[in-house]
CSV table of C-alpha atoms and ligand atoms in Angstrom, one decimal:
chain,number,residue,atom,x,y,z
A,1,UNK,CA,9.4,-22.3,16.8
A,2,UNK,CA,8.2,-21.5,13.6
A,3,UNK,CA,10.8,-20.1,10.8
A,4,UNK,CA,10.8,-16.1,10.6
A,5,UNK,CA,9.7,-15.6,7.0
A,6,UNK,CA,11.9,-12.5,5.9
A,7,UNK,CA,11.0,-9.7,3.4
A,8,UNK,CA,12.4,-7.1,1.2
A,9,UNK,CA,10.7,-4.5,-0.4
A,10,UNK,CA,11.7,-2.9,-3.9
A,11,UNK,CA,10.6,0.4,-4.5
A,12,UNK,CA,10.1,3.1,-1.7
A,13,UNK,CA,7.2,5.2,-3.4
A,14,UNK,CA,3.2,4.9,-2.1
A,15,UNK,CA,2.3,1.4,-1.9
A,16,UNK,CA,5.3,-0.2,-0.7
A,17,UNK,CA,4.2,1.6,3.0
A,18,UNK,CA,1.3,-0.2,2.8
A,19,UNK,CA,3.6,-3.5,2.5
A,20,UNK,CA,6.5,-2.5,5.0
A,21,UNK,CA,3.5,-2.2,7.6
A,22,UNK,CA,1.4,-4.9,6.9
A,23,UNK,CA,4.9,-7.3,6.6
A,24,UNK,CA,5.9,-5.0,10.7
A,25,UNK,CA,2.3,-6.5,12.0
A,26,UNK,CA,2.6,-10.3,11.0
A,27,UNK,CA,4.1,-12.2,13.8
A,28,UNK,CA,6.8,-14.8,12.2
A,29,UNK,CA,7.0,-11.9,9.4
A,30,UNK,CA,10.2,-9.5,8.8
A,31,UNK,CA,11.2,-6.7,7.0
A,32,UNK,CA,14.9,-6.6,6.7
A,33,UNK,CA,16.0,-4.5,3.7
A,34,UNK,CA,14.7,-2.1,0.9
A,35,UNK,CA,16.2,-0.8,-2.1
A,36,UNK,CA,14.6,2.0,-4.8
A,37,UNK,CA,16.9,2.8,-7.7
A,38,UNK,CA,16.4,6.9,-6.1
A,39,UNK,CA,19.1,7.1,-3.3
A,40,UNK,CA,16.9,9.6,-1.1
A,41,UNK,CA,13.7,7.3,-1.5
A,42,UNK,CA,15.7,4.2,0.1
A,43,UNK,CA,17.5,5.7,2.9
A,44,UNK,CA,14.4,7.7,4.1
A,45,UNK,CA,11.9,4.8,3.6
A,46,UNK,CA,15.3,2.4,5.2
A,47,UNK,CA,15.1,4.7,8.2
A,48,UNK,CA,11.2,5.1,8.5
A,49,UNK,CA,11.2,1.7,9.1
A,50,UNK,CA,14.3,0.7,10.8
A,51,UNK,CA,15.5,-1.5,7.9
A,52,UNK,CA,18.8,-1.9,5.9
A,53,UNK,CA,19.2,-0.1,2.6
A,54,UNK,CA,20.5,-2.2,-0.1
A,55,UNK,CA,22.3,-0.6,-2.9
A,56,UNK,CA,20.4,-2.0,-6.0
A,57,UNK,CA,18.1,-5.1,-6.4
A,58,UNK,CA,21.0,-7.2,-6.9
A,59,UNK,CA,22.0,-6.4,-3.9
A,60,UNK,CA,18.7,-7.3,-2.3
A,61,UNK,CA,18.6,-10.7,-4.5
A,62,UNK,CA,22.3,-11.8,-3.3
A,63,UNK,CA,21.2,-11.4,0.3
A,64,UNK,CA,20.7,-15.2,1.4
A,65,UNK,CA,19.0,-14.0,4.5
A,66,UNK,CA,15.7,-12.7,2.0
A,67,UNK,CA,12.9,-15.2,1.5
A,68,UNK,CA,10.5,-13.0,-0.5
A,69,UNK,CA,10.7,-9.4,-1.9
A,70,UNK,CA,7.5,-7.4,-2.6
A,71,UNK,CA,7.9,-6.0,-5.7
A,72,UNK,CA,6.3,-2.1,-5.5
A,73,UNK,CA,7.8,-0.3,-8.3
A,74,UNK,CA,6.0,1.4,-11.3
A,75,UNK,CA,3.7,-1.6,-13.2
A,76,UNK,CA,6.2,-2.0,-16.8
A,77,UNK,CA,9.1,-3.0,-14.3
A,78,UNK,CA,7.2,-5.8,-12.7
A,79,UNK,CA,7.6,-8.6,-15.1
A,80,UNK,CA,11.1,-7.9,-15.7
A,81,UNK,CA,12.0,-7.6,-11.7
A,82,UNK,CA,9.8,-10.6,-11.0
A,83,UNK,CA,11.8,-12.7,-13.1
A,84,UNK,CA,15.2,-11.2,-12.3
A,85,UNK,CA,13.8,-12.2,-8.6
A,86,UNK,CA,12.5,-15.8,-9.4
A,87,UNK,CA,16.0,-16.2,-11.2
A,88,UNK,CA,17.6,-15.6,-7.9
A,89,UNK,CA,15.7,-18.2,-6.0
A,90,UNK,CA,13.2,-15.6,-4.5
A,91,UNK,CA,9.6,-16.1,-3.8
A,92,UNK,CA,7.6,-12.9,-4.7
A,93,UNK,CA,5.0,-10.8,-4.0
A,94,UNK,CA,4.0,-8.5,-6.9
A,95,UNK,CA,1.8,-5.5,-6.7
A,96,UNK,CA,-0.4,-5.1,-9.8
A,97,UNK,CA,-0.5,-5.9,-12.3
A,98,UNK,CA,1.7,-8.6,-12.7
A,99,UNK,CA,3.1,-7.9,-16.4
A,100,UNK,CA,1.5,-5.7,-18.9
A,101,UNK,CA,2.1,-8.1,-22.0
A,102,UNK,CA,1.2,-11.4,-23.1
A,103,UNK,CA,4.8,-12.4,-23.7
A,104,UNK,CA,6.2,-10.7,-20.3
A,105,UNK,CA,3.5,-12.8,-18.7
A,106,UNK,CA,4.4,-16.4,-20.5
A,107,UNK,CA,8.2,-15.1,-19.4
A,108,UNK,CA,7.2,-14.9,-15.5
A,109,UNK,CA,5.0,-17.9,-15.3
A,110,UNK,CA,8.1,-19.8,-17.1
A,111,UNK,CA,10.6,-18.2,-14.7
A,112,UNK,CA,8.4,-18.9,-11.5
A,113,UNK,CA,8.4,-22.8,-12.8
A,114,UNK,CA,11.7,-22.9,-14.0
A,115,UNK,CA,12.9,-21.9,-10.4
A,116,UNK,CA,10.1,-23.3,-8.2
A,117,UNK,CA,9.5,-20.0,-6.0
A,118,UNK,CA,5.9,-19.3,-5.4
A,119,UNK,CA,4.6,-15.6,-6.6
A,120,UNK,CA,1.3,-13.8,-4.9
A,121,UNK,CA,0.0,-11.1,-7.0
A,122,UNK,CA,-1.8,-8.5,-5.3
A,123,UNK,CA,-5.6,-8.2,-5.4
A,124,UNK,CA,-6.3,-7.2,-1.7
A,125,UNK,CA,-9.8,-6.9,-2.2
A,126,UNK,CA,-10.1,-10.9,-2.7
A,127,UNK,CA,-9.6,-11.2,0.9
A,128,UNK,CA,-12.6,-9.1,2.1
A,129,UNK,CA,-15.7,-10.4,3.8
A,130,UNK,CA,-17.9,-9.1,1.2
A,131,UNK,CA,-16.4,-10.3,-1.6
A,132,UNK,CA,-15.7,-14.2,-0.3
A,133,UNK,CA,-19.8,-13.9,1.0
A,134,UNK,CA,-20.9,-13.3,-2.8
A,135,UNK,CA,-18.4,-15.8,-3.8
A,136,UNK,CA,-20.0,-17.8,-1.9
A,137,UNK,CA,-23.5,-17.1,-2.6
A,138,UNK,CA,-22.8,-17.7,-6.4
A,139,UNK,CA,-20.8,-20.6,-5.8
A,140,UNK,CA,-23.6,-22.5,-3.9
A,141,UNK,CA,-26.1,-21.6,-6.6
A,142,UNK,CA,-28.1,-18.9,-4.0
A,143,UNK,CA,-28.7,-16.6,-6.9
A,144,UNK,CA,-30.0,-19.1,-9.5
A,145,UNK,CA,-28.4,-18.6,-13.2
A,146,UNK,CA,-26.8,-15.7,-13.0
A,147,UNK,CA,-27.8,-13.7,-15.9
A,148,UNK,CA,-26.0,-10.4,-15.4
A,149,UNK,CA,-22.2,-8.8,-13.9
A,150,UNK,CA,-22.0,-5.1,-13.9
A,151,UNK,CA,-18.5,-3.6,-12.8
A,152,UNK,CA,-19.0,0.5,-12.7
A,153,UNK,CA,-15.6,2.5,-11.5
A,154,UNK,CA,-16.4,6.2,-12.0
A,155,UNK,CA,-13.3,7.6,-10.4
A,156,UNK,CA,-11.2,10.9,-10.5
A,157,UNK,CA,-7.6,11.7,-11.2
A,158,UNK,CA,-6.4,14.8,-12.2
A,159,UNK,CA,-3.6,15.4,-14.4
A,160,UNK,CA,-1.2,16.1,-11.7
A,161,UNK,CA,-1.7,12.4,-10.4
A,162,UNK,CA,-1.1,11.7,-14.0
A,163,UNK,CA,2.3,13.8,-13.7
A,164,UNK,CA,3.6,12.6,-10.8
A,165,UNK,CA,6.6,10.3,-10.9
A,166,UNK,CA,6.7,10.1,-15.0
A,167,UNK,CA,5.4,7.1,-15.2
A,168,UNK,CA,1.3,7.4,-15.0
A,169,UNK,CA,-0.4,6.9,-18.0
A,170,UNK,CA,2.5,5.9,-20.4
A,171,UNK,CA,1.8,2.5,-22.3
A,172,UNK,CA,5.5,1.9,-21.3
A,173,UNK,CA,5.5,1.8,-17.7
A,174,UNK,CA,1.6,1.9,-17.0
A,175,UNK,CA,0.7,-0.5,-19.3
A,176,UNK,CA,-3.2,1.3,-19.9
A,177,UNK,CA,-4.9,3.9,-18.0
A,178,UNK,CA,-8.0,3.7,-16.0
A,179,UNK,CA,-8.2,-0.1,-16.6
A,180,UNK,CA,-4.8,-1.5,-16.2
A,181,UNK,CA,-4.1,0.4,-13.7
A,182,UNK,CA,-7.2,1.5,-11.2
A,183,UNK,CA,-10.0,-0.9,-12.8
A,184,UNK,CA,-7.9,-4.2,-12.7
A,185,UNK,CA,-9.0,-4.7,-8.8
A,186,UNK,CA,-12.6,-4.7,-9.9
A,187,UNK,CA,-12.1,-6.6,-12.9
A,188,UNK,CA,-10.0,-9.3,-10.8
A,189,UNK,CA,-12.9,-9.9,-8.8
A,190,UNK,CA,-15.3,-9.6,-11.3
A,191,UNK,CA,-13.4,-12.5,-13.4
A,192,UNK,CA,-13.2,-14.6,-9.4
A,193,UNK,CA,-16.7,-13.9,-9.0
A,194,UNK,CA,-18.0,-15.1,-12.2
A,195,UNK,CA,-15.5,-17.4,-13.9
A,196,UNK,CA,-13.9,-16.8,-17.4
A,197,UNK,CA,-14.7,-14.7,-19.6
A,198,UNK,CA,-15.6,-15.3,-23.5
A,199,UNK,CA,-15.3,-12.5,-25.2
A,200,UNK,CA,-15.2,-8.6,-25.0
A,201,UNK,CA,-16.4,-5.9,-27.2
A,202,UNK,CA,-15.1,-2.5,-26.3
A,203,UNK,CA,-14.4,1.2,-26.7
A,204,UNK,CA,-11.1,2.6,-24.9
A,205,UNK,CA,-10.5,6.5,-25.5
A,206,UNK,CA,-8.5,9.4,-23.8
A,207,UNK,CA,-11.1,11.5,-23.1
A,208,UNK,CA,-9.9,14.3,-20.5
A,209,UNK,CA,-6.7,13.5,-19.4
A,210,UNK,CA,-3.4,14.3,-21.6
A,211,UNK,CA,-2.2,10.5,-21.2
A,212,UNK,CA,-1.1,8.3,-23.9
A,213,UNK,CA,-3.9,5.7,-22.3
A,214,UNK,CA,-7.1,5.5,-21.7
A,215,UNK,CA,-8.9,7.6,-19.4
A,216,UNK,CA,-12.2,6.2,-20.1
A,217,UNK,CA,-13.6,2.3,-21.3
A,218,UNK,CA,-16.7,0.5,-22.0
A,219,UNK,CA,-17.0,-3.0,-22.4
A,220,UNK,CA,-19.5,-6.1,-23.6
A,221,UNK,CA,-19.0,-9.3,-21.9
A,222,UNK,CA,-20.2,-12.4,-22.3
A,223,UNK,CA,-18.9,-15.6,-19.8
A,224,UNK,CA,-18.5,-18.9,-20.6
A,225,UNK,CA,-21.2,-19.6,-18.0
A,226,UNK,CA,-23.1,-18.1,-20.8
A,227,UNK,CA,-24.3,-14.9,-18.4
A,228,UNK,CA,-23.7,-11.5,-20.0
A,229,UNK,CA,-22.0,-8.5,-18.6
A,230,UNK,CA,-20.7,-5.4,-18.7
A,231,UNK,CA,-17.8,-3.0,-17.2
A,232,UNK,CA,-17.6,1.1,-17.1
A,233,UNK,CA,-13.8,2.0,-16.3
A,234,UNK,CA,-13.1,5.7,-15.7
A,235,UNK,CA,-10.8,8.2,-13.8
A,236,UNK,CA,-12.0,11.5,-15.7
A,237,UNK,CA,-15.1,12.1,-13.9
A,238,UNK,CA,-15.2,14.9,-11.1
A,239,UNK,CA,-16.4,14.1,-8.2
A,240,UNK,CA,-15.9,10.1,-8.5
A,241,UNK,CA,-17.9,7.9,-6.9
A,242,UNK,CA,-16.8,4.6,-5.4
A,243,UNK,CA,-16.6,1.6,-7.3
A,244,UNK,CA,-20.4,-0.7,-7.9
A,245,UNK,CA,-20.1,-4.6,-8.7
A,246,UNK,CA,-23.5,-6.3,-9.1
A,247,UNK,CA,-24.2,-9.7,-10.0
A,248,UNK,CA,-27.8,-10.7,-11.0
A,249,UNK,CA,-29.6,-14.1,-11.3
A,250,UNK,CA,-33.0,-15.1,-11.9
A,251,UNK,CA,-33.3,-15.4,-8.0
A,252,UNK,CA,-31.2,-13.0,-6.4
A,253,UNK,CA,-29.2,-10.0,-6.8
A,254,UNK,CA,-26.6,-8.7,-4.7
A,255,UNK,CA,-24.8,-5.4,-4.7
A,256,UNK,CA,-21.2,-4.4,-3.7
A,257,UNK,CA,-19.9,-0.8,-3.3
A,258,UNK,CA,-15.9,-1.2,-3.0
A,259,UNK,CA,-15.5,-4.5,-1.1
A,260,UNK,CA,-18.6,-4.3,1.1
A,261,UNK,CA,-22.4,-5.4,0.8
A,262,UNK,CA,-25.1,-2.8,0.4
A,263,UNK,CA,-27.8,-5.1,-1.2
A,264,UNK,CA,-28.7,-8.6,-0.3
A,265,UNK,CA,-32.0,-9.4,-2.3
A,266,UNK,CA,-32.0,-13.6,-1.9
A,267,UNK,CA,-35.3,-14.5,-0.6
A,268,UNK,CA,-34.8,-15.7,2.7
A,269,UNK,CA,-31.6,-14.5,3.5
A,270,UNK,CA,-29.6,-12.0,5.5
A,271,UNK,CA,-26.0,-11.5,4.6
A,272,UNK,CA,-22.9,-12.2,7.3
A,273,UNK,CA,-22.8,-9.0,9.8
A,274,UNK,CA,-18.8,-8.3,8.7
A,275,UNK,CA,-19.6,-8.2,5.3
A,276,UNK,CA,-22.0,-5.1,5.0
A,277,UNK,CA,-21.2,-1.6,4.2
A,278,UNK,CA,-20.7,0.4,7.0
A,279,UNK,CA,-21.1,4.0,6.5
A,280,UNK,CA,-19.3,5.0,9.5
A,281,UNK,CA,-15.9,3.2,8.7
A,282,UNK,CA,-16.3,3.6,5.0
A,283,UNK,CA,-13.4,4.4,2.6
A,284,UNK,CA,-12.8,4.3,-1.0
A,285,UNK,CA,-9.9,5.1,-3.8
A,286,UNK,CA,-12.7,7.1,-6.0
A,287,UNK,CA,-10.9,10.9,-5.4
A,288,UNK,CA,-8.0,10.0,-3.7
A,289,UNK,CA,-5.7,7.2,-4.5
A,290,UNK,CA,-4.1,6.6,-0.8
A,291,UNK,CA,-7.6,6.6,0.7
A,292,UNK,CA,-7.6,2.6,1.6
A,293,UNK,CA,-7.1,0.7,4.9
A,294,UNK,CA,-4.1,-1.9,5.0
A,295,UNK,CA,-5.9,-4.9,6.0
A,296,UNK,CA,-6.1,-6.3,2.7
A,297,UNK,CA,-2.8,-6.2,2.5
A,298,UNK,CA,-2.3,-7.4,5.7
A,299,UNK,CA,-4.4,-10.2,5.2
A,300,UNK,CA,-2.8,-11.1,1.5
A,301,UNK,CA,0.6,-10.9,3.2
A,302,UNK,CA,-0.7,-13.3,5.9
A,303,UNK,CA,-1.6,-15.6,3.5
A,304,UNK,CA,1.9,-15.7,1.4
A,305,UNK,CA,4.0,-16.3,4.8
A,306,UNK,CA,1.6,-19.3,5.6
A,307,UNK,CA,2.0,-20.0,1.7
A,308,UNK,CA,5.7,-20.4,2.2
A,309,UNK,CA,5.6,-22.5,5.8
A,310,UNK,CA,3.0,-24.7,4.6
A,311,UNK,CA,5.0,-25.1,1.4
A,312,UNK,CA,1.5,-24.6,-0.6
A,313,UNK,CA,0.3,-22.1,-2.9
A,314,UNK,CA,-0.7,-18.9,-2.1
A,315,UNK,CA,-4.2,-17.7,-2.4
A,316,UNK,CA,-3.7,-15.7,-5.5
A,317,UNK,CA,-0.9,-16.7,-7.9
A,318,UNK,CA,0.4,-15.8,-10.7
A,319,UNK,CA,-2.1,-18.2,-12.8
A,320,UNK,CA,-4.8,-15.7,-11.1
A,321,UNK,CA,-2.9,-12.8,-11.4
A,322,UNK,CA,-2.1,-13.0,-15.4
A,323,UNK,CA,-6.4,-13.2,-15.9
A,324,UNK,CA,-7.5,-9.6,-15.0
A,325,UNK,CA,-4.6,-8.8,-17.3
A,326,UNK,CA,-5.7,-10.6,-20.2
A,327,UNK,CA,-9.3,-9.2,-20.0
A,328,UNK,CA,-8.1,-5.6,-20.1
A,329,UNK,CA,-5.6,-6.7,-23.1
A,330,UNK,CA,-8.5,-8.1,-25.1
A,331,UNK,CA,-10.8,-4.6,-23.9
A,332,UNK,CA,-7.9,-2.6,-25.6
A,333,UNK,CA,-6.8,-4.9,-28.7
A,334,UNK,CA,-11.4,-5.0,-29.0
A,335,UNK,CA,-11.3,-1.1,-28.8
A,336,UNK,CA,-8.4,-0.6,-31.7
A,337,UNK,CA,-9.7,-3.3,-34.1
A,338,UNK,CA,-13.6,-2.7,-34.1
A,339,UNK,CA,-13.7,-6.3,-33.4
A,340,UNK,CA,-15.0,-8.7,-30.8
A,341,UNK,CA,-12.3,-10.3,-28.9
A,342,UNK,CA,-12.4,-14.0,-28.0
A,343,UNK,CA,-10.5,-15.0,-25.0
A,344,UNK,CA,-8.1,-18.2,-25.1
A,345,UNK,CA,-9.6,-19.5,-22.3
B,1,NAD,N1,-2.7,-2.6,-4.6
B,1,NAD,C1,-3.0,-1.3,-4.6
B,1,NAD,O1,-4.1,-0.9,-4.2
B,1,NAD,C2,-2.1,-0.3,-5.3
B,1,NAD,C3,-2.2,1.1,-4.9
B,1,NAD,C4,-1.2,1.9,-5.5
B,1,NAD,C5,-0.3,1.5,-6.4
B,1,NAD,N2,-0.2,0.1,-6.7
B,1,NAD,C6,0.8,-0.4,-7.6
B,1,NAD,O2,2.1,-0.2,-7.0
B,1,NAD,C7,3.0,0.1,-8.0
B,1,NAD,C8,3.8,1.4,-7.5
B,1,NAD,O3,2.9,2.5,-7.4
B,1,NAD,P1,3.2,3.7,-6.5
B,1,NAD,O4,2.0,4.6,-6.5
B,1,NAD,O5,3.7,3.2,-5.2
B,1,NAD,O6,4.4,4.4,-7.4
B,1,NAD,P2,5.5,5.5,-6.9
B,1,NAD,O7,5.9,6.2,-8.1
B,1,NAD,O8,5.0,6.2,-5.7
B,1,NAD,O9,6.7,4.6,-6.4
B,1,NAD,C9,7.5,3.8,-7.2
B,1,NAD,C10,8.9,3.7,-6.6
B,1,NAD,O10,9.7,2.8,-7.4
B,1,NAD,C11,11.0,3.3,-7.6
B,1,NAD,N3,11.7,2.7,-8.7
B,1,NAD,C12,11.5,3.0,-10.0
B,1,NAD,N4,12.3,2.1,-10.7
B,1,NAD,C13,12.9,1.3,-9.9
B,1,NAD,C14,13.8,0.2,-10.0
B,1,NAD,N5,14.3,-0.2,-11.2
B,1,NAD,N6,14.3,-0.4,-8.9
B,1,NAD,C15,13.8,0.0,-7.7
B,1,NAD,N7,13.0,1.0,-7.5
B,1,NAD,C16,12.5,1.6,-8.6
B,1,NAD,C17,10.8,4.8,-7.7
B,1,NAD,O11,11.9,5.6,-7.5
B,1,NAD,C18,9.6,5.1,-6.7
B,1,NAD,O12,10.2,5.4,-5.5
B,1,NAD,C19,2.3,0.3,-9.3
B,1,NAD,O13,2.5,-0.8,-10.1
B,1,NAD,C20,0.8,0.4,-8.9
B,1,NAD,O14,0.0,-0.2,-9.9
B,1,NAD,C21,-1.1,-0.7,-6.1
């Protein structure tokens, strides 16, 4: 029989119910422990789930019986956690984004070496239909030269999202606003769909919200396979909209709202049945943050227990994870200089 791959969650807030399920519906997956630095938080979310409740992360970390802990607490204890964990011999999941720094991401990477665990960052929508079709499409040259990647995320927060829990919009603990926090999904994909990127010109500014970050950003990209491009971030516009990716090439242009496909223009060509847009089971993050199914993460969780029996790397690592993160760093460092910002690819 195969080994029982054995979890344990820190932080009991929103997200980490999306990972306590999708860990309780993997066969040869278990959830065995949380731990959130809020007493109530642990014990509630310990008995929601029929779990142990550790007392602190070290706890957690001294617990030989824990192969991996997903990490789920607010974004500017990530890198430090992550480490603490990789220190401790612990393979990790890590909800995003991985750091929020340039130096707390050269720490993690080294830490994640240093100690040979294996790190999946989340980026659930990497694992949908519609996004691996396009990948697919581009990869195999379907829409010629691509000329043209357009990320649009018009979403709404309000201020008391912002308010909730302390930690929204700080630079501290968020790390940025509507980019580092809600856009870095679309930008993930729109880095894995078209390869790196060259350089950014940008505006960030507050615009609505009374955050220390940005509530609204524009950027200018150009790829290193020379196509141009272009990214609208927002969560200050009422009513939101769900999020548009569109990728363009002198023979084909294909459109994505959220994961799915709503447009398939290459001559000749239908896309796969599972990847379209359904308007019937559709659901989207663009008013209300929780609004999302758990397959992704079901799927991305899948993948990291495999990861760890197969002793091979899971589908998105930290060497993915850290590139998302160093777009929307060069957006905002573009956006406070005035300058253009080239990447160090
Ligand atoms: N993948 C996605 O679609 C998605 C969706 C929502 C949130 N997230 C990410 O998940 C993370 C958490 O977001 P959330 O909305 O669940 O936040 P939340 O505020 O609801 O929950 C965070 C929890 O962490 C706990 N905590 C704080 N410091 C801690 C520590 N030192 N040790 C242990 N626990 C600690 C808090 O008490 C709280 O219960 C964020 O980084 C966010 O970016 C990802």
């Amino acid at each position: 029989m195969e080994k029982i791959i054995k979890f344990g969650i820190i932080g009991c807030g929103v997200i980490s119910n999306w990972h306590a399920q999708a860990v309780q519906s993997i066969d040869g997956a278990e959830l065995v422990g949380v731990t959130d630095v809020y007493e109530p938080a642990r014990l509630a979310f310990a008995e929601k789930y029929g779990v142990k409740a550790y007392d602190s992360t070290d706890a957690m970390f001294a617990d030989p019986e824990i192969d991996v802990v997903c990490i789920c607490t607010p974004s500017g204890l990530h890198a430090p956690l992550a480490i603490a964990a990789a220190n401790a011999g612990k393979n990790i999941v890590v909800e995003k984004p991985m750091a929020l720094t340039h130096e707390e991401i050269d720490n993690l990477l080294a830490a994640c070496k240093d100690n040979g665990v294996k790190m999946a960052v989340i980026s659930q929508l990497r694992f949908a239909p519609g996004v691996q079709a396009l990948k697919g499409a581009i990869e195999e040259g379907r829409l010629g030269k691509i000329v043209h990647a357009d990320l649009r995320m018009k979403f709404y927060r309000s201020q008391e999202y912002y308010d909730k829990g302390g930690w929204r919009g700080t630079w501290k603990m968020d790390g940025g606003g509507a980019l580092m926090n809600q856009g870095i999904h679309g930008i993930d994909i729109l880095r894995y769909l078209m390869g790196p990127v060259k350089s950014v010109s940008a505006l960030a500014r507050t615009l609505v919200r009374n955050i220390e970050v940005e509530d609204t950003a524009v950027a200018i990209l150009e790829f290193e396979n020379g196509a141009l491009g272009q990214i609208v971030g927002t969560t200050s516009i009422n009513p939101g909209s769900p999020r548009v990716t569109e990728i363009s090439g002198d023979s084909g242009v294909i459109t994505m709202v959220e994961d799915k496909i709503t447009a398939w223009n290459v001559e000749g060509e239908l896309p796969p049945k599972d990847a379209m847009f359904d308007p019937d089971n559709a659901v989207d993050t663009s008013n209300d943050p929780t609004n999302f199914a758990i397959t992704g993460h079901i799927r991305q969780l899948t993948d990291m227990v495999d990861a760890i029996r197969n002793n091979r790397e899971p589908m998105v690592t930290q060497y993915d994870g850290k590139l998302p993160v160093e777009i929307i760093l060069a957006i905002y460092e573009s956006s406070k200089t005035g300058k253009t910002v080239y990447l160090n690819n």
